[in-house]
Short mmCIF file of C-alpha atoms in Angstrom, two decimals:
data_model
loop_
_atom_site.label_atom_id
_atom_site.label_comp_id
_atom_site.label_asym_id
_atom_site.label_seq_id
_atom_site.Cartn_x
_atom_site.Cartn_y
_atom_site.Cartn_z
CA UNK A 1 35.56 -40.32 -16.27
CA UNK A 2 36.19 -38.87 -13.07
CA UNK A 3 39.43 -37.01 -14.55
CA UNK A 4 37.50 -35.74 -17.34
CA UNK A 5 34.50 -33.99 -14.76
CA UNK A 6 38.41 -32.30 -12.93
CA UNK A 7 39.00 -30.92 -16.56
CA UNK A 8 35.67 -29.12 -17.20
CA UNK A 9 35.45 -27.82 -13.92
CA UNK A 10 38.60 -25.93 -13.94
CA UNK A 11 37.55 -24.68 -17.52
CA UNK A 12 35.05 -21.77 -16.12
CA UNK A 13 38.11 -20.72 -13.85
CA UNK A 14 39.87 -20.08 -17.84
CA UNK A 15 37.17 -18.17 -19.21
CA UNK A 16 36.28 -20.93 -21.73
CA UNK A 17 32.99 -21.49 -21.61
CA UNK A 18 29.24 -20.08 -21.32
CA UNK A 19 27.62 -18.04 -23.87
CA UNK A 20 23.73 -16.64 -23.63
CA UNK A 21 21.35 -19.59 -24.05
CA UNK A 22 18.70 -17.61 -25.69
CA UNK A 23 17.61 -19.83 -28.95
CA UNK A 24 17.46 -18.31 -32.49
CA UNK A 25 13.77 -17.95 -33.38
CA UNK A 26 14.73 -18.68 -36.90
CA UNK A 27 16.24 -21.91 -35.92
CA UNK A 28 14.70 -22.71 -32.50
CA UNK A 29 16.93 -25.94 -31.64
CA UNK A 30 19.92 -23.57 -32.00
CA UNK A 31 21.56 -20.61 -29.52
CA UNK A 32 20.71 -16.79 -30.80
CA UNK A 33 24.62 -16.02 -30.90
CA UNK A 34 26.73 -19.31 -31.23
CA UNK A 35 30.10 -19.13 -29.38
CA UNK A 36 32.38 -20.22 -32.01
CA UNK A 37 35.08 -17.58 -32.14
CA UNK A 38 33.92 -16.46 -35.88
CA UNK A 39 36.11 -13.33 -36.00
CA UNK A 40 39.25 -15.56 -36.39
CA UNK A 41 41.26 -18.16 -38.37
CA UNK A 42 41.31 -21.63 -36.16
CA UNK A 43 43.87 -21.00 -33.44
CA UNK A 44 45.27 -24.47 -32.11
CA UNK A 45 46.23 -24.08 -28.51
CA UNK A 46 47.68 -26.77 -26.20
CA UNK A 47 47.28 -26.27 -22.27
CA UNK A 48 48.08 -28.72 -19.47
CA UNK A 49 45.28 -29.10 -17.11
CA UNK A 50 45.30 -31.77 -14.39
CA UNK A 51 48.61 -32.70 -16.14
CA UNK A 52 46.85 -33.33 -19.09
CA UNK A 53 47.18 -32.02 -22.63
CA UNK A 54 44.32 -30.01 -23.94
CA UNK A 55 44.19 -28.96 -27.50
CA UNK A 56 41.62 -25.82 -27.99
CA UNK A 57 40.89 -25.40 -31.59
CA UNK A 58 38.58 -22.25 -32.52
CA UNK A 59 37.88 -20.11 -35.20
CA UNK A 60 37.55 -20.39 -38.67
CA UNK A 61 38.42 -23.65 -40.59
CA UNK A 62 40.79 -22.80 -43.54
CA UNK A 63 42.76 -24.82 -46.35
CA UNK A 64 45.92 -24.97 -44.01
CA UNK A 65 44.51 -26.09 -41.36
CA UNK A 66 45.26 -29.95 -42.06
CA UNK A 67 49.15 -28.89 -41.96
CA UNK A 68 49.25 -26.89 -38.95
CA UNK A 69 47.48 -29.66 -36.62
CA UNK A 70 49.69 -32.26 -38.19
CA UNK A 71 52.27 -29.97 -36.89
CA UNK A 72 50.74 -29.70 -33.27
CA UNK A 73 50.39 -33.30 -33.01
CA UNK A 74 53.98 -34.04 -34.12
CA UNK A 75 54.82 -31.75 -31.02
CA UNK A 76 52.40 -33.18 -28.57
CA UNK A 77 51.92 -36.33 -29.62
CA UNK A 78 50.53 -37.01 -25.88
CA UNK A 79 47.30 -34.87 -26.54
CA UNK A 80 44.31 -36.31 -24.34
CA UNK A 81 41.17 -34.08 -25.83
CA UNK A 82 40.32 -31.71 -28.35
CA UNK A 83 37.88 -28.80 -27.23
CA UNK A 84 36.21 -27.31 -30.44
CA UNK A 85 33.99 -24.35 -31.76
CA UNK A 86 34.15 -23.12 -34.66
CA UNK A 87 31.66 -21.81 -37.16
CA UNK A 88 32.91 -23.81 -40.23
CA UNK A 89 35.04 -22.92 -42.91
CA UNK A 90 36.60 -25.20 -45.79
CA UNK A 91 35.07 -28.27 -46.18
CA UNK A 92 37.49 -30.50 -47.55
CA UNK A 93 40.62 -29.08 -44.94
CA UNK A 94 37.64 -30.07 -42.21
CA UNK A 95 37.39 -33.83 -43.10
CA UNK A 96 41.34 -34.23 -43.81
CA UNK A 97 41.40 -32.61 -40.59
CA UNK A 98 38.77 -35.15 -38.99
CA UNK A 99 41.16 -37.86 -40.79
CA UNK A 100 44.50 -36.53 -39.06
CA UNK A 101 42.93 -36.98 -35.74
CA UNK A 102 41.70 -40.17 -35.86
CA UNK A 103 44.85 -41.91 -37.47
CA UNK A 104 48.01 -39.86 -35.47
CA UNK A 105 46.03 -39.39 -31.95
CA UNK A 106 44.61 -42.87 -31.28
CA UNK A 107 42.22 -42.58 -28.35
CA UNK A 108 42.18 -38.71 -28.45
CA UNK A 109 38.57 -37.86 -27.21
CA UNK A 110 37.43 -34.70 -29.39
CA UNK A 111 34.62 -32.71 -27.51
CA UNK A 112 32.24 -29.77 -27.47
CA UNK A 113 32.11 -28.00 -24.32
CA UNK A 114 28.86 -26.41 -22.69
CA UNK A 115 28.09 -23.16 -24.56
CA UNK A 116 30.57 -24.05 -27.28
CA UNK A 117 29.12 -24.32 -30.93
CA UNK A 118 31.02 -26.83 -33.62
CA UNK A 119 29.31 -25.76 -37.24
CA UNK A 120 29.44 -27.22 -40.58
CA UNK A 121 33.11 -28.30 -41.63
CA UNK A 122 33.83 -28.47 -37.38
CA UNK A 123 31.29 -31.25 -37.58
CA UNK A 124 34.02 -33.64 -39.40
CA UNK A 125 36.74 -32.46 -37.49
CA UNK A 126 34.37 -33.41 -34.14
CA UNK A 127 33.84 -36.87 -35.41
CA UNK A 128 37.49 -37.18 -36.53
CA UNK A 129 37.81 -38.08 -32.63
CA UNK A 130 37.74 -41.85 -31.26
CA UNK A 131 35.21 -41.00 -28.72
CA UNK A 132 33.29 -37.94 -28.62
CA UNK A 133 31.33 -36.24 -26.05
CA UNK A 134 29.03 -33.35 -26.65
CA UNK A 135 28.14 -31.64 -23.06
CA UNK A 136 24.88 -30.62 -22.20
CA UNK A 137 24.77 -27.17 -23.65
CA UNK A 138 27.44 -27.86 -26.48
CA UNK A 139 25.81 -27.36 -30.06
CA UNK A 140 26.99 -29.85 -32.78
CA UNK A 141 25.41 -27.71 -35.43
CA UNK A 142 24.35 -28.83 -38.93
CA UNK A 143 23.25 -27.66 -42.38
CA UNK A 144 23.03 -28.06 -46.25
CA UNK A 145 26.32 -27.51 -47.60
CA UNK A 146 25.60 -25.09 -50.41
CA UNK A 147 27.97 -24.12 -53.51
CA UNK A 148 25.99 -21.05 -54.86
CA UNK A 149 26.52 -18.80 -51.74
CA UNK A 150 27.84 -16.09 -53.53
CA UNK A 151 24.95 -14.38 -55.36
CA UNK A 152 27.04 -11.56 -57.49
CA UNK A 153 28.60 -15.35 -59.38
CA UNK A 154 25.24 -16.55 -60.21
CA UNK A 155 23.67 -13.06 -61.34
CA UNK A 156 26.46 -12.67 -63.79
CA UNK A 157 26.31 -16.33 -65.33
CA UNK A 158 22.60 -15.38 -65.57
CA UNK A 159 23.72 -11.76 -66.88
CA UNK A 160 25.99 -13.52 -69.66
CA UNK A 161 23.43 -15.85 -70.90
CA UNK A 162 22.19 -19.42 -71.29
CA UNK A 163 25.01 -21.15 -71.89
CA UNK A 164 27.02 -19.82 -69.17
CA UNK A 165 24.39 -20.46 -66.76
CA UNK A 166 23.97 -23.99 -68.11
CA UNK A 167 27.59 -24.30 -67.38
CA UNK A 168 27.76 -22.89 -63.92
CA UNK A 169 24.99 -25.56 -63.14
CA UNK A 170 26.97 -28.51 -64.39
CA UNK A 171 29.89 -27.25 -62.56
CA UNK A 172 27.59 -27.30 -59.39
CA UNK A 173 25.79 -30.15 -59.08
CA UNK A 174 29.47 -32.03 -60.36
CA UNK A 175 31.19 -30.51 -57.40
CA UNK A 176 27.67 -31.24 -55.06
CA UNK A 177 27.57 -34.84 -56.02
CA UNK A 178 31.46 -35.01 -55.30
CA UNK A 179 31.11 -33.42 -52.04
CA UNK A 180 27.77 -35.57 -50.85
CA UNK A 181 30.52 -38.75 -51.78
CA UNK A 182 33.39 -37.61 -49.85
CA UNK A 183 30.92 -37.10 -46.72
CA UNK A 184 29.33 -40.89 -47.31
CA UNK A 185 32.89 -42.01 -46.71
CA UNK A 186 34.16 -39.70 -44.21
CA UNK A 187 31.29 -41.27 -42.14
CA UNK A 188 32.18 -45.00 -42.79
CA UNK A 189 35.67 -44.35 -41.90
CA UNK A 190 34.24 -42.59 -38.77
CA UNK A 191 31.81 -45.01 -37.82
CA UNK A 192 29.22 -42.09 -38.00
CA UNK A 193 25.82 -43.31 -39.12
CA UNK A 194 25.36 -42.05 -42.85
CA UNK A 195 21.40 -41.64 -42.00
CA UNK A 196 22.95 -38.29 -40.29
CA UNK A 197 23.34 -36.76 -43.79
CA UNK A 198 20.33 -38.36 -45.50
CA UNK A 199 17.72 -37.83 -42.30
CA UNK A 200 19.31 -34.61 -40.38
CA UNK A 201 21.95 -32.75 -42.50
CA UNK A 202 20.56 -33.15 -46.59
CA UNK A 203 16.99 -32.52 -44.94
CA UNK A 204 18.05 -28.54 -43.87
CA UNK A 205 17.44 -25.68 -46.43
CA UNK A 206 20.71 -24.21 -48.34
CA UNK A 207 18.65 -20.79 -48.44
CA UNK A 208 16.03 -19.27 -46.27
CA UNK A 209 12.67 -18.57 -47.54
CA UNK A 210 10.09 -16.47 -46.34
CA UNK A 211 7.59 -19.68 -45.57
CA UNK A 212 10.80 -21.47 -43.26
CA UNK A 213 13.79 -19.26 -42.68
CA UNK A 214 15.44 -22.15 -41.24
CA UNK A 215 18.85 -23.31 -42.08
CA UNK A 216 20.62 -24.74 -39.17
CA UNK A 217 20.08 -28.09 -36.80
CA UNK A 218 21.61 -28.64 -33.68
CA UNK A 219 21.39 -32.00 -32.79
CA UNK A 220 19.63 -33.36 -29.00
CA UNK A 221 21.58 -34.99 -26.77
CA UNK A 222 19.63 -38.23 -27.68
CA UNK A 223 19.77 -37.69 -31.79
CA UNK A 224 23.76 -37.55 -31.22
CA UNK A 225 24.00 -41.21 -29.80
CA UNK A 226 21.60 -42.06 -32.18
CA UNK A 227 23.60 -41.42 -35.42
CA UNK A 228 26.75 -42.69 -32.61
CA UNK A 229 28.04 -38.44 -33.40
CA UNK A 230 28.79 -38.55 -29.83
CA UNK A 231 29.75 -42.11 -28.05
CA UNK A 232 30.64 -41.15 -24.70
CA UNK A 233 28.61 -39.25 -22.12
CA UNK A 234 29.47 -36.33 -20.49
CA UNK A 235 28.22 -37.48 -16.92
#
C-alpha cells in the first residue's frame, strides 16, 4: 500500500482535498458543508501521479454519465483508482455507473479521499469499485431515496382531486418498490451487505420533521467494513 500513502500525499500539493470539519447539527455524524463539488455536472478527470492513472470524478451524477465513463475507460483502460465526491444525482445512471466499473476496470480501487463527501447515487458508483477505501475524514454519505421531492407535483395531484392523488401514489410506491429491488441486487453483484439498506440507509427520514430534522448518515470507519462498503484500509 505503500504506493497508495505516495498518491495521497502529493494530493494536498493539487488542491484536492480538506474541507471544514465542523459537523451539521442537524445530522451530527455528517460535515456542516460537504465537499462534493455540487455546483457542477460530474467532471471525469484522469491525472498521472507517481506514474499512475487517477480518475477524479466530481459533481453532479446525471443520466449520461454511464456513457461518458465508458468512454474514459475505453481511453485509459490502465486506470489504477477512482477519487469521488459528489452529492448524488440520478439514481439509476449511478448504479449502471457502479456496474461499468466493476466489469471494464478489474482491480480498479474506487476511493473517498479525506474531506471528500460521496452522497446518495455516488454511494453505488463507490461500491462499483473492487476494493474500496474510505480515508479517515472521507464521508460515504447515506439517505432515504425519496420520489415526492418536488412539492408543487404533489399539491396539484392533491389540488385536482382524489383520483389523481390516488394515482400519483400508485405511481410512487410502483417506482419505490422498483427502485428498493434494483438496490437489493446492485449489492449482491457488489458483494455489499444488503443489511446496509435495511439497517442504515431505509432507516433515515425522506423528510425532516420538526421532532428529528435528520436526513443524512455518514457511515464510521468501523460500520463501513462492517456492511464490507469499504474492504481495504487506508493505513
Amino acid at each position: 500500500m505503500a504506493i497508495w500513502k505516495s498518491v495521497m500525499a502529493s494530493a494536498a500539493a493539487l488542491a484536492l482535498l480538506g474541507n471544514s470539519a465542523a459537523k451539521d447539527p442537524e445530522n451530527p455524524t455528517c460535515p456542516l458543508q460537504p465537499d462534493w463539488a455540487a455546483g457542477q455536472k460530474m467532471t471525469l478527470n484522469v491525472q498521472e501521479i507517481f506514474d499512475e492513472k487517477i480518475l477524479l470524478a466530481e459533481g453532479v451524477i446525471d443520466a449520461e454519465l454511464p456513457d461518458r465513463l465508458r468512454a474514459v475507460i475505453k481511453e485509459n483502460p490502465d486506470i489504477a483508482e477512482i477519487w469521488l465526491r459528489s452529492p448524488g444525482g440520478n439514481a439509476r445512471a449511478g448504479n449502471a455507473a457502479g456496474l461499468i466499473i466493476r466489469k471494464e476496470l478489474g482491480l480498479v480501487i474506487t476511493r473517498i479521499p479525506k474531506g471528500w463527501s460521496c452522497f446518495s447515487a455516488c454511494n453505488f458508483v463507490f461500491m462499483g469499485g473492487k476494493a474500496r477505501i474510505i480515508e479517515d475524514g472521507g464521508n460515504f454519505m447515506v439517505h432515504m431515496f425519496t420520489l415526492t421531492g418536488d412539492r408543487d407535483v404533489i399539491d396539484e395531484s392533491v389540488a385536482l382531486g382524489t383520483e389523481t392523488t390516488i394515482e400519483l401514489i400508485g405511481e410512487i410506491e410502483q417506482e419505490s418498490a422498483l427502485l428498493a429491488t434494483e438496490d437489493n441486487d446492485f449489492l449482491i453483484r457488489m458483494g455489499v451487505s444488503r443489511k446496509l439498506l435495511s439497517e442504515v440507509m431505509y432507516r433515515q427520514q425522506a423528510v425532516k420533521n420538526e421532532e428529528d430534522p435528520s436526513t443524512r448518515y455518514c457511515l464510521s470507519v468501523e460500520e463501513a467494513f462492517k456492511y464490507n462498503v469499504a474492504n481495504v484500509s487506508a493505513d
